[in-house]
Structure formats: structure tokens, C-alpha cells
Coordinates of C-alpha atoms and ligand atoms in Angstrom, one line a residue:
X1 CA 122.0 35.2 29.4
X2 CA 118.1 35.0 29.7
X3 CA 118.2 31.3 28.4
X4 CA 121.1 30.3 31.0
X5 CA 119.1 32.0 34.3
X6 CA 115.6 30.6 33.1
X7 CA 117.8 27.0 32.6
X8 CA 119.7 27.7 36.3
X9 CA 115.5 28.3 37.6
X10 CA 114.5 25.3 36.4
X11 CA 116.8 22.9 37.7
X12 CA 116.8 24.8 40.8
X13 CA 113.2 24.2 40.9
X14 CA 113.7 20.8 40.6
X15 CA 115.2 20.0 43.7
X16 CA 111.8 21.0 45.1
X17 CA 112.9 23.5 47.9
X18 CA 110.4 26.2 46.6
X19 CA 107.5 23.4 46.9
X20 CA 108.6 23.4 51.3
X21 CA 105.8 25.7 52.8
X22 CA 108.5 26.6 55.5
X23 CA 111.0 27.6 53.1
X24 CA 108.3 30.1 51.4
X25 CA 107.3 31.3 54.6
X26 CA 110.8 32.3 55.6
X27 CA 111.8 33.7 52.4
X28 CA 109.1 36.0 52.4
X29 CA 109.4 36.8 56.0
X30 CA 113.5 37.9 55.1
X31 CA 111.6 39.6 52.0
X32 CA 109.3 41.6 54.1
X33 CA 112.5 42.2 56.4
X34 CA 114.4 43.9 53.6
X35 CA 111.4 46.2 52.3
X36 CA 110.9 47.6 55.8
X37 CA 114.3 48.5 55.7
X38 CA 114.6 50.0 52.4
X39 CA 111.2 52.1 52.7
X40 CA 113.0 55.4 52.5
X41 CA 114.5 54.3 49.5
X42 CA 111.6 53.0 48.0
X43 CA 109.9 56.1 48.5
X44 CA 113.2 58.4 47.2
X45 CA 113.3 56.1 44.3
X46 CA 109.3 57.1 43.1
X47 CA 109.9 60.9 43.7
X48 CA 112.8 60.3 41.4
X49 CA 111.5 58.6 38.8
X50 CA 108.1 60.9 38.5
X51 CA 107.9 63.2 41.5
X52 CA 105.4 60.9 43.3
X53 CA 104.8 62.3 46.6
X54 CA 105.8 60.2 50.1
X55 CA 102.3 59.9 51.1
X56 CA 101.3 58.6 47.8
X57 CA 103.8 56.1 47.9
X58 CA 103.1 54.9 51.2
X59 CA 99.4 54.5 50.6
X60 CA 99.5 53.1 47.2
X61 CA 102.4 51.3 47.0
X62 CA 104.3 50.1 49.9
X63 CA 101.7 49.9 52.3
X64 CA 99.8 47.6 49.9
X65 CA 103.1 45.1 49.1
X66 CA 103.5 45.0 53.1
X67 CA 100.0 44.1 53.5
X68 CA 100.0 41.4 50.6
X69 CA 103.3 40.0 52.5
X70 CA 101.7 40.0 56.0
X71 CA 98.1 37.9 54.6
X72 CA 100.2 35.7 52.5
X73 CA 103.1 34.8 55.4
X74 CA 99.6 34.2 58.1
X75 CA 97.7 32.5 55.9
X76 CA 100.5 30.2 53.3
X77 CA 100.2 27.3 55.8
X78 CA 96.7 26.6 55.1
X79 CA 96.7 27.9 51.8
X80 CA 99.2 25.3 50.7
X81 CA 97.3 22.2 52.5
X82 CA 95.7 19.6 50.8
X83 CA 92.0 20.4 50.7
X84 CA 89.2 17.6 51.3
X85 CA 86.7 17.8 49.0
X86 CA 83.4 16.3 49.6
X87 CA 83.5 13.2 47.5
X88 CA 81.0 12.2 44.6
X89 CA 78.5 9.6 45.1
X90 CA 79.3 7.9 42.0
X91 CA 82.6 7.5 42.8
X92 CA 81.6 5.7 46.0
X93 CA 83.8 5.0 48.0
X94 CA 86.5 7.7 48.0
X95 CA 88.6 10.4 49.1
X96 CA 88.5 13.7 46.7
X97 CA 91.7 16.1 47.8
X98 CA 92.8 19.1 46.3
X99 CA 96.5 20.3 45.5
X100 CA 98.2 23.6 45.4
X101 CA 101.1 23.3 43.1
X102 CA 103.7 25.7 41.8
X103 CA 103.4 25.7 38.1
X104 CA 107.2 26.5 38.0
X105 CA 109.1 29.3 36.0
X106 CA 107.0 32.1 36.3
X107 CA 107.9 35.6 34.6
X108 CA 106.1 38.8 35.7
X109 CA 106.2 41.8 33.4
X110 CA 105.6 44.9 35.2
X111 CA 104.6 48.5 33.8
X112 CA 106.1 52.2 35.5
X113 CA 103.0 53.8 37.1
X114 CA 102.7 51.8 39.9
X115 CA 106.5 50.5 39.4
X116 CA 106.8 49.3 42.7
X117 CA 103.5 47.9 44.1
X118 CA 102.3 46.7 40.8
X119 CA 106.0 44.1 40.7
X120 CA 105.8 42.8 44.1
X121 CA 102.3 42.4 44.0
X122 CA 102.0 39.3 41.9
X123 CA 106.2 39.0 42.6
X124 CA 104.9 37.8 46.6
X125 CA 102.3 35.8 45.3
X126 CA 104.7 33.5 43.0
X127 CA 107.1 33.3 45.9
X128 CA 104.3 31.8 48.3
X129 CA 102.9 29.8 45.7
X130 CA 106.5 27.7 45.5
X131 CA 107.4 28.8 41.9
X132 CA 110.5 30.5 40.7
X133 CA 110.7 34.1 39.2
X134 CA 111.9 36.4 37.0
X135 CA 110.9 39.9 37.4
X136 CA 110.9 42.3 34.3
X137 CA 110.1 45.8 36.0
X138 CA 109.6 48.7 33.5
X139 CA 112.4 50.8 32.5
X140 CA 110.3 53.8 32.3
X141 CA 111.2 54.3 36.0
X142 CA 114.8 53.0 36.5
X143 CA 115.3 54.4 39.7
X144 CA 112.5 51.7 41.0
X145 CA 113.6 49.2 38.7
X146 CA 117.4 49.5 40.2
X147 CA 116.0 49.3 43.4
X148 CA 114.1 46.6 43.0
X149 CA 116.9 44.5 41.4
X150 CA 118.7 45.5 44.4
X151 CA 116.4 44.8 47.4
X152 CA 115.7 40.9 45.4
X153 CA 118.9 39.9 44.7
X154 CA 120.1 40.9 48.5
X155 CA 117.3 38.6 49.8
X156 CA 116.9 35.5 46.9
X157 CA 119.5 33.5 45.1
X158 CA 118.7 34.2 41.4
X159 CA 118.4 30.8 40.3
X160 CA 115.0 31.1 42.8
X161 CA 113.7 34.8 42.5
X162 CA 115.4 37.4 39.9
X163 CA 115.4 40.5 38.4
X164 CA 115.8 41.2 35.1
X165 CA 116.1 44.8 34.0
X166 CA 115.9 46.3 30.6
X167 CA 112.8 47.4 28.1
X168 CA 111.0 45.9 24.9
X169 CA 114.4 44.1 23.3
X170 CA 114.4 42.3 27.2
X171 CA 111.0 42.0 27.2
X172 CA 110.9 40.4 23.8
X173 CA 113.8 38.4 24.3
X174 CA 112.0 37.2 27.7
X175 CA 108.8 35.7 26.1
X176 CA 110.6 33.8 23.3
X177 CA 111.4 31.6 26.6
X178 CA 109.1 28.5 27.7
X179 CA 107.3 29.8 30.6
X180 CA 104.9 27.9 33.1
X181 CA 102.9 31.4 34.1
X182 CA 103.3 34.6 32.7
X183 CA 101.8 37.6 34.7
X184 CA 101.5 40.6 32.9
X185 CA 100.4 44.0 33.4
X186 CA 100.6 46.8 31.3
X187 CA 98.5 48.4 28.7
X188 CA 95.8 46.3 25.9
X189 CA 98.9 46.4 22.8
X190 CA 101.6 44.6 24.9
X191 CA 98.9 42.4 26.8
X192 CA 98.1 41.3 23.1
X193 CA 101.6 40.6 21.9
X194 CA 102.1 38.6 26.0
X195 CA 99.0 37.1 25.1
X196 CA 100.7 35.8 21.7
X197 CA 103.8 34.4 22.3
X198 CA 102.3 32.9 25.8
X199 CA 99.6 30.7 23.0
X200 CA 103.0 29.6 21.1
X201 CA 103.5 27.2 24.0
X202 CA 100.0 27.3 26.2
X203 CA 101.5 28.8 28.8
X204 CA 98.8 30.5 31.2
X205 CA 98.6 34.1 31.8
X206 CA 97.2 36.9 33.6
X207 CA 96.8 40.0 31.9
X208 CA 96.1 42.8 33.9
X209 CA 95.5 45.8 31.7
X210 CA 93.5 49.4 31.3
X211 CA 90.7 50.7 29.3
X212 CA 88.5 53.8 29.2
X213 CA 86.5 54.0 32.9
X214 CA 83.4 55.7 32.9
X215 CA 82.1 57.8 36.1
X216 CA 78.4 58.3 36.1
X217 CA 77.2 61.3 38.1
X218 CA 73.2 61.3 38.0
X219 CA 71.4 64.1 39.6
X220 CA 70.7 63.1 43.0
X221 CA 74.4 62.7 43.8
X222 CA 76.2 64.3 46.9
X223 CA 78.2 66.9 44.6
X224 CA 80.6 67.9 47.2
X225 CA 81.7 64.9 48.5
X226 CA 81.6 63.3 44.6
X227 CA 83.6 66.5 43.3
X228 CA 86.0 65.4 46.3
X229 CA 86.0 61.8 45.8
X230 CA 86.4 62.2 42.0
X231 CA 89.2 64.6 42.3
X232 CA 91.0 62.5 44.7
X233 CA 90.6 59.3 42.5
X234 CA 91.5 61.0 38.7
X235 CA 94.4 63.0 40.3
X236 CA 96.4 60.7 42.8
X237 CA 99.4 59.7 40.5
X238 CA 98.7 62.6 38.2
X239 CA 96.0 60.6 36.3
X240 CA 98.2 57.8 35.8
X241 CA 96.1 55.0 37.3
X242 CA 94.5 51.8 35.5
X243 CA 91.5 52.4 37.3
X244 CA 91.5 55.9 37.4
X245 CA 88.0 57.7 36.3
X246 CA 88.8 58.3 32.2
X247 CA 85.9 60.6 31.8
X248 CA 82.4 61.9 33.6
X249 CA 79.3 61.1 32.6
X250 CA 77.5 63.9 34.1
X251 CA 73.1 64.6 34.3
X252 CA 72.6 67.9 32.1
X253 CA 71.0 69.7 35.3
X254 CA 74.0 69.5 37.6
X255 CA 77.0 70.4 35.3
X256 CA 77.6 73.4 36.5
X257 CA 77.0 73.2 39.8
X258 CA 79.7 70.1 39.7
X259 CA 82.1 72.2 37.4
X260 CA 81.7 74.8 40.6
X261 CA 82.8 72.0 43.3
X262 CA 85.3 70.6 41.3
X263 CA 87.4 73.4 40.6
X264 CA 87.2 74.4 44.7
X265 CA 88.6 70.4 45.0
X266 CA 91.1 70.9 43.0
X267 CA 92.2 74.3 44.4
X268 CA 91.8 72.5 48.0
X269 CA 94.3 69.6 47.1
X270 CA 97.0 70.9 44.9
X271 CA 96.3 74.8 45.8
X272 CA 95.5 77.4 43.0
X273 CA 98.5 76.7 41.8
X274 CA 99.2 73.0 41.3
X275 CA 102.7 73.1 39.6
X276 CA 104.2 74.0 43.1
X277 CA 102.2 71.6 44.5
X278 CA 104.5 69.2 46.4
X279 CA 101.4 66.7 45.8
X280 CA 100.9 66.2 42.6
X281 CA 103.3 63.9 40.2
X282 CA 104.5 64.3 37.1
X283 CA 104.2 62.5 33.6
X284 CA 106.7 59.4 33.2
X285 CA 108.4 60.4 29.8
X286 CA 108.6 63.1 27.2
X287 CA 106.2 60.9 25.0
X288 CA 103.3 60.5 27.7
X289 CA 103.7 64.2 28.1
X290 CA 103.3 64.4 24.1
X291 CA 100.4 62.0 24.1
X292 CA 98.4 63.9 26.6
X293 CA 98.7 67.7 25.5
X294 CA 97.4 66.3 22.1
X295 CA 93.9 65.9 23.9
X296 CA 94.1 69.6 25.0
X297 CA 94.1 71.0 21.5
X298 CA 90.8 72.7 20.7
X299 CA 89.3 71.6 23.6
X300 CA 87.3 73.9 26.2
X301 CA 89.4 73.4 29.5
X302 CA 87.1 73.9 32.3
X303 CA 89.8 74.2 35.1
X304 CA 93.7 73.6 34.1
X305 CA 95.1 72.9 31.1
X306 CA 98.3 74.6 31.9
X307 CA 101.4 72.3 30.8
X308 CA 104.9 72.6 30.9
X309 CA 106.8 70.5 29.2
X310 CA 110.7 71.3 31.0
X311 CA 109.2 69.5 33.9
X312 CA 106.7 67.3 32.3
X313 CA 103.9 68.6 33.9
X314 CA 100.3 69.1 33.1
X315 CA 97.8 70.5 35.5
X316 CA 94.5 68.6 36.7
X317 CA 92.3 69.7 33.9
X318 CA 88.7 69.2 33.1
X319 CA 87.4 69.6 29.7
X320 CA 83.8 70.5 28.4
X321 CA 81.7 68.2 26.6
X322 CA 84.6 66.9 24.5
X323 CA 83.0 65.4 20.9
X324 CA 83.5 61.4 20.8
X325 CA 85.5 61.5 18.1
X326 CA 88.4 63.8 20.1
X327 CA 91.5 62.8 20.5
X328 CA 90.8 62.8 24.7
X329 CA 87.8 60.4 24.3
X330 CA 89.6 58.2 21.7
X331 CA 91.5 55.6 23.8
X332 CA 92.4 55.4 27.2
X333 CA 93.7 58.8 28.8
X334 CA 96.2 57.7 31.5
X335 CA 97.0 61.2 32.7
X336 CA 95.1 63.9 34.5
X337 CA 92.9 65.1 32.0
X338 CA 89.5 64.5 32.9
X339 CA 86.4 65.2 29.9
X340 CA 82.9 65.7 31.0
X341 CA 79.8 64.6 29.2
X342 CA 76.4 65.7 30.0
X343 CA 73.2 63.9 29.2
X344 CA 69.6 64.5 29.9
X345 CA 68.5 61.0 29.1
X346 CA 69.8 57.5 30.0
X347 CA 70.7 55.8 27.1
X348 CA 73.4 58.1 26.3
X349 CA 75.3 56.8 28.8
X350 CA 74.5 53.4 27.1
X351 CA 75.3 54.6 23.9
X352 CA 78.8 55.7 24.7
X353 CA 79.6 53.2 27.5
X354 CA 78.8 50.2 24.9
X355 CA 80.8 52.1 22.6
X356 CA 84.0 51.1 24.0
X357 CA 85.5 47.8 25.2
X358 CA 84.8 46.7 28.4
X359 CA 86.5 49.1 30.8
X360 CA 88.5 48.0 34.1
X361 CA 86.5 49.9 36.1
X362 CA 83.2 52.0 36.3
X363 CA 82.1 54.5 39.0
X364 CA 78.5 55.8 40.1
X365 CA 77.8 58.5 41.9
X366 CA 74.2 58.4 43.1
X367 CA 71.8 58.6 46.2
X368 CA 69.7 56.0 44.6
X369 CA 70.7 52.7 45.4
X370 CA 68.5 51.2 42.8
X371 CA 69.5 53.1 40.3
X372 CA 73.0 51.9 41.5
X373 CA 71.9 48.6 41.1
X374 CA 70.5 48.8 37.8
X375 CA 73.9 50.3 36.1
X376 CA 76.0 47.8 38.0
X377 CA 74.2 45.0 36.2
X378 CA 73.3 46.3 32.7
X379 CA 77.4 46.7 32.1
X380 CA 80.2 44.4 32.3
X381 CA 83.2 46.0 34.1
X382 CA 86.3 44.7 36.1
X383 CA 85.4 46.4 38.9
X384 CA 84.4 49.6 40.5
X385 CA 82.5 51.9 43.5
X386 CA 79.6 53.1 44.0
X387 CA 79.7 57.0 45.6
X388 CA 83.9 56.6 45.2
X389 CA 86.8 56.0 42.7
X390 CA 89.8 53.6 43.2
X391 CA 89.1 52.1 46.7
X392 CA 87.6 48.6 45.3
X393 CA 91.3 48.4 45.0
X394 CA 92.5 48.3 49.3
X395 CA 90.1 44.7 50.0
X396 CA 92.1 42.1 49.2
X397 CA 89.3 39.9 49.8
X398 CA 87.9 41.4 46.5
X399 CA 89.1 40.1 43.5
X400 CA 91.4 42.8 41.3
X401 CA 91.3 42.5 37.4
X402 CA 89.5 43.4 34.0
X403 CA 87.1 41.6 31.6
X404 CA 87.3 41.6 28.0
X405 CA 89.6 43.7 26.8
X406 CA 90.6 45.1 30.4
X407 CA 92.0 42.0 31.3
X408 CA 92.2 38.2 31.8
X409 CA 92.1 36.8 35.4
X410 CA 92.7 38.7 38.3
X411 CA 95.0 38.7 42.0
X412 CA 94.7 40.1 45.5
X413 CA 94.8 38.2 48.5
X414 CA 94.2 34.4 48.6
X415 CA 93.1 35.0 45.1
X416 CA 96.9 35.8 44.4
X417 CA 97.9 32.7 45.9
X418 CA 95.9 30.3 43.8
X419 CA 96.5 32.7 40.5
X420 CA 100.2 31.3 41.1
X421 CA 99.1 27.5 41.8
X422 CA 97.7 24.4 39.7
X423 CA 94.9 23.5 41.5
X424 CA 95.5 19.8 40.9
X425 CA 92.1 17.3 42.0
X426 CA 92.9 13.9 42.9
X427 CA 90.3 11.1 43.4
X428 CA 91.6 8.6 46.1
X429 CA 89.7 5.4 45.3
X430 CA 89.0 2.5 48.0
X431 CA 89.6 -0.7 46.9
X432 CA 87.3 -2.8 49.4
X433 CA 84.2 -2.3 47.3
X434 CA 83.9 -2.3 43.7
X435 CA 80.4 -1.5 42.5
X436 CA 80.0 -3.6 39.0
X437 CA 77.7 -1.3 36.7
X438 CA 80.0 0.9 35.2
X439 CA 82.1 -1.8 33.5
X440 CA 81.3 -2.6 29.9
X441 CA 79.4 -5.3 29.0
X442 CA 77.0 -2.4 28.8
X443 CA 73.8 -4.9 28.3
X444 CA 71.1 -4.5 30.3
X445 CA 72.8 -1.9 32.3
X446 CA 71.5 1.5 30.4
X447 CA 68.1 2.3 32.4
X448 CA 70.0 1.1 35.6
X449 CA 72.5 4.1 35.1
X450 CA 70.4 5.9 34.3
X451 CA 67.8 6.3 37.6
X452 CA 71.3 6.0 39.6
X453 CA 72.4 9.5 37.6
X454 CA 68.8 10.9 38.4
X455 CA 69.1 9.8 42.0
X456 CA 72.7 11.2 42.8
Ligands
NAD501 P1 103.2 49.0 28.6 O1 102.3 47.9 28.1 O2 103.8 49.9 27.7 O3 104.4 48.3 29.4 C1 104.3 47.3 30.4 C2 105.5 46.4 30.4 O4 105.6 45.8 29.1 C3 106.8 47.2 30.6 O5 107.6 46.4 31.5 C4 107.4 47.2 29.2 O6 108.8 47.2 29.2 C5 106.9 46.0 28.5 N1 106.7 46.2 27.1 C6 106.4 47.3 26.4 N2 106.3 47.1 25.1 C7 106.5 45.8 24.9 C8 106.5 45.0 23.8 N3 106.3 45.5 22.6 N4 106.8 43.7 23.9 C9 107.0 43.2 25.2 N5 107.0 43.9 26.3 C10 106.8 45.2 26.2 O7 102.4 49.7 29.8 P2 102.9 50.9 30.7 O8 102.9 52.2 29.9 O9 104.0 50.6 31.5 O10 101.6 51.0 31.7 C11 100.4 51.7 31.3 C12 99.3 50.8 30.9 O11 99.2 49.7 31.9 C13 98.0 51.4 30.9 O12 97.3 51.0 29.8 C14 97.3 51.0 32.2 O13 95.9 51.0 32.2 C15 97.9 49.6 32.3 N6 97.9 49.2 33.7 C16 97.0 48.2 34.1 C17 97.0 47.9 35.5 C18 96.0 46.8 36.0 O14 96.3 46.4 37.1 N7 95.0 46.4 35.2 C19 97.8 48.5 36.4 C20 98.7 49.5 35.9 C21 98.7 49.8 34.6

């Protein structure tokens, strides 16, 4: 079946209607019509499939996709123009112009924690870009998934934009296929085995992925307001956030007066209480849920650590000076388990930083804006905040992706838009003047070319 719709996409795509500008505007304008409509059910389908809270939902999810729609459907137009480049001398006299293609079939693989933003993301961008698509959503949050195979094929013919649902047999059976972009985003292991079977046939990817994010807390830092902004950041989606903090890098002579504010933050946002919390989520799956309480064995839980495995919850926790070797500080955490690690002197944070790959993002909290400066540069990150978590994630004029092993390429905004299109140079030569020296016989002509090469 896979082979047949990926065949019915392709000679669909041939009759070029994806590559009219108009005809992308007004799909994505019925697409944006449909989403407003099916908001409620968007947000009933998320509380379903891991208790995510309405205000979550709105604020992370679908208020994100509608903005992506609304800066793709102003700006596609121009976007999609031909671009004059300013020519080269040496190819005097010319006309340098720069294309926007669709590369074509285009499959985007999507993961459950951000189940719906994190599909029509890069889902909007294909669309405007002129390509066809085929949509894997994850199946550990079926409710979304259904939904989303719903809302799509009510708005697109499948032989333009579908959805496929299923889990790693689909998944697999999807990248045996001869794609023209593959957009990816899940966690290192699968973006390894995308990365794989996209090199069998050189077919481009984005790999958007995770990795163990550092937060650096020196000693001049606002505690309040960084217990605040931390809590905020490592609990929205119960901990279940690429670019959540992973763990706390924390100077010796403010732990406890941190540990003091962080506990009152946590009390303040999810009550003493957090389990009847209507604000705080639940983990995915039964395995997650194993994954994560393995951390809490024999660790000194700070605040939390209460689980409950019924209903798949786990409370915010903070753990004490966790040793490197723990299970918690192993890979990345993904849940809201949060360890904290004091040092006194700087290059501990290098040591353990460097010790991992390069994470997807990194935090610093600091009233020392060279200090600020000086971590941004020494490490290599995807992205990250200075005196907040998460945020770098709401400009879409900022780039959104890893580095290393967080990730290859990155989307957002226009950037979404060309990560979707071949940029394709063409050199428009004039014909009524045809300068000799570059045509072989080469005699004589070396020392000419070569002041003309100094000169332009
Ligand atoms: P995952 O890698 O397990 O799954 C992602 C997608 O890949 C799903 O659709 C799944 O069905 C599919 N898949 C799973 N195993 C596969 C296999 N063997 N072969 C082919 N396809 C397979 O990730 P997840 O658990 O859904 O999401 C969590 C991970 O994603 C975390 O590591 C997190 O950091 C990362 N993530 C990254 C970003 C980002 O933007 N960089 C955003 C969200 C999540």
C-alpha cells in the first residue's frame, strides 16, 4: 500500500500543481481553516493521550502550528520568487537568479511528545514549499495521530498530502521507499537508523533530535526568578521536552538556597500536591514510566520522587548531586526528573559538559553578561537562553535544531521554507559580448588570468 500512495504522489507531483504558489497558498489557507475548527479536538485529543493540560496545548502546540501557517501563507509569495543575485564579474555579462524548488516526495516522521506541533510543523513547511507528503505521526499518542489523519485527509487529496499511521513495522516499511526529503524527529537511535537508509539513496534529511541539556546556575544568578524559570522550563510537559533542562549545574555556595526556591516553585505551580494537579502531564507509556523510576533508585530526592505507576505519574523531582555514572546522568532524561550538580570551580562544568555529545540546548543563569558570553562560546550547542529555559523556541526568526549528535539542519520560519526547497542557482549568460581569455589555447594567457582573479 506504501509503495502504491508514494507511486500515486509522484505522478501527482508531476502534473506540477504543488509547484503553483496560488495553489499552496490556498491549500494552506483551507488547512489553517480546518485546525481552527478542530482546536477543541486537538486539545481533547492531547489530554487523552497524556493528560496534557489545555493551556499547554494552546501555548506549545497549536498556537505555534497557527503561527507557522499565518508567516508562511504572508510571506510564500516572495518566498517562492526567483531571487536576483548580484552577478560575478567574471562571468561578465550576466544575470545570476535563484530558484525555490520542491524537491518532491517528502516523508516526515514525527515523535509523541509534541505529537501535534512537532507534525505540522515541518508538515506546513513541505506544503508551501510545493512538495508532496506523507506524514508518519507517532503511535505512542493515537488519539493525535487519528486526529491528525482526520483533519489532513478532510483538507488534501492523498495523492498530494497524507497520513500514514502505524509504528516501527510502518516506519520501517516507509524508509525502504525512495524519498526526495526525509524530515525526521525523534530521539539520536532512530535519527541514526533515518540517517541510514536516507544514505542508501542520498536522499537529504533533517534530523531533529535530543541530547543531555546542561543549565548552568553561577552564583550571581537571580535565584527566584531562575528557580521559577527553571521549574517552568523542566516541568511543562512533565519533563518530556527535547530542549528541556536535563540536569543543573549549580555554584557550591548557592545550592541550598536554590534547593529552598525551587521546592516553593514547584509547590506554587502544581501545589503541594502535584498528582491532583490539573497542570501537570503524565508519562506517554508504561515503558517511559519504567525508564524514568530506574533513575530514582538510590538517589537522594530533594523534592518529589513520588510515582505512581496506575496512572503513569511521577512527580517533579530534584535529585542531589547524582554520581556521573547514575543511571539519571547516563543518557538523556526526557521526563521530570531533574539532578543537580554543584561545583566550586569552572572547569567542572567543562569536564562534564564535554563529556557528553553536543546537547540541543544549554541554559545560563547569570547576572554576568560576560560570563554569559564566555560559556556561550567555549561550547557547541543547538541552541539555548540566557536567564530562561525553552523560549529560544517561540522566534521563528531563530533557527530551531541540534548540532552533532543533537541534530542535523534545522526549521522555523522562512528557514522552514527553504529546509523544504532546492535552492537551484542559475547563471543567465548574455550573448552580445564574449570575452576571449578563458578559452583554451591557454598560451600566453596564465599571468593575464591571473591579475584579472586578483583584481575581481
Ligand atoms: P523515537 O525516536 O522513539 O520515535 C520517533 C518516531 O520514529 C516515531 O514516529 C516512531 O514511530 C518512529 N520510530 C521509532 N523507532 C523506529 C525505528 N526503529 N525505525 C524507524 N522509525 C522508528 O522518539 P520519541 O520517543 O517519539 O521522542 C522522543 C525523542 O525525540 C527524544 O530523544 C527527544 O529529545 C527527541 N525530540 C527531539 C525534538 C527536536 O525538535 N529536536 C523534538 C521532540 C523530541
Amino acid at each position: 500500500m506504501i509503495p502504491e500512495l508514494l507511486q500515486s504522489q509522484k505522478s501527482y507531483f508531476k502534473t506540477e500543481e504543488t509547484k503553483n504558489v496560488a495553489f499552496r497558498k490556498k491549500s494552506l489557507k483551507q488547512l489553517k481553516a480546518e485546525l481552527v475548527n478542530q482546536e477543541s479536538k486537538i486539545i481533547e485529543a492531547l489530554a487523552k493521550d497524556f493528560n496534557k493540560p489545555a493551556f499547554e496545548t494552546v501555548l506549545t502546540e497549536t498556537s505555534v502550528v497557527l503561527s507557522e501557517l499565518d508567516h508562511m501563507i504572508k510571506n510564500l509569495e516572495k518566498w517562492s520568487k526567483p531571487k536576483w543575485v548580484l552577478p560575478s564579474l567574471i562571468n561578465f555579462p550576466s544575470t545570476d537568479i535563484l530558484y525555490s524548488e520542491p524537491y518532491g516526495q517528502t516523508l516526515i516522521i514525527a515523535p509523541w511528545n509534541y505529537p501535534y506541533q512537532l507534525a505540522m510543523a515541518p508538515l506546513i513547511a513541505a506544503i508551501a514549499a510545493g512538495n508532496t507528503a506523507i506524514l508518519k505521526p507517532s503511535e505512542l499518542t493515537p488519539h493525535t495521530s487519528a486526529l491528525l489523519k482526520q483533519i489532513i485527509s478532510h483538507v488534501f487529496k492523498p495523492e498530494h498530502v497524507t497520513v500514514v499511521e502505524g509504528g516501527v513495522d510502518v516506519s520501517t516499511t516507509l524508509l525502504k521507499q525512495r524519498w526526495d526529503y526525509i524530515f525526521f524527529t525523534g530521539s539520536v537511535n532512530v535519527g541514526k537508523i533515518v540517517a541510514k537508509a536516507a544514505a542508501k539513496n542520498l536522499t537529504p534529511v533533517t534530523l531533529e533530535l535530543g541530547g543531555k541539556n546542561p543549565c548552568i546556575i553561577d552564583q550571581t544568578a537571580n535565584i527566584n526568578l531562575t528557580a521559577k524559570r527553571i521549574v517552568w522550563g523542566k516541568f511543562l510537559n512533565a519533563g518530556q521536552t527535547c530542549i528541556a533542562p536535563d540536569y543543573i549545574l549549580i555554584h557550591d555556595s548557592i545550592k541550598a538556597s536554590f534547593y529552598k526556591a525551587i521546592k516553593i516553585e514547584i509547590e506554587n505551580a502544581y501545589s503541594k500536591n502535584p498528582e491532583n494537579s490539573k497542570d501537570f502531564c503524565r508519562i506517554v507509556n508504561t515503558k517511559n514510566f519504567k525508564r524514568l523510576t530506574k533513575m530514582l533508585e538510590n538517589e537522594n530526592c530533594i523534592v518529589g520522587g513520588d510515582i505512581n505507576e496506575k496512572s503513569l505519574y511521577i512527580s517533579p523531582t530534584v535529585i542531589d548531586e547524582p554520581n556521573l555514572d547514575s543511571e539519571v546522568m547516563k543518557d538523556e532524561i526526557f521526563g521530570p526528573i531533574l539532578p543537580v550538580i554543584s561545583f566550586k570551580d569552572k572547569t567542572k562544568i567543562e569536564t562534564i559538559i564535554t563529556s557528553y555529545n553536543k546537547p540541543l540546548s544549554l541554559y545560563i543563569f547569570t547576572t554576568q553578561t560576560n560570563a554569559a558570553k564566555k560559556l556561550i562560546e567555549k561550547f557547541s550547542f543547538g541552541g539555548g537562553c540566557i536567564n530562561d529555559t525553552v523560549v529560544h523556541f517561540a522566534n521563528h526568526r531563530l533557527p530551531f535544531g541540534g548540532v552533532g549528535n543533537s541534530g542535523i539542519g534545522a526549521y522555523h520560519g522562512k528557514l522552514s521554507f527553504d529546509t523544504f526547497s532546492h535552492k537551484k542557482p542559475v547563471v543567465n549568460k548574455g550573448n552580445w559580448l564574449d570575452l576571449p581569455l578563458r578559452y583554451a589555447p591557454y598560451n600566453g594567457k596564465l599571468n593575464k588570468i591571473k591579475s584579472l582573479l586578483k583584481w575581481l
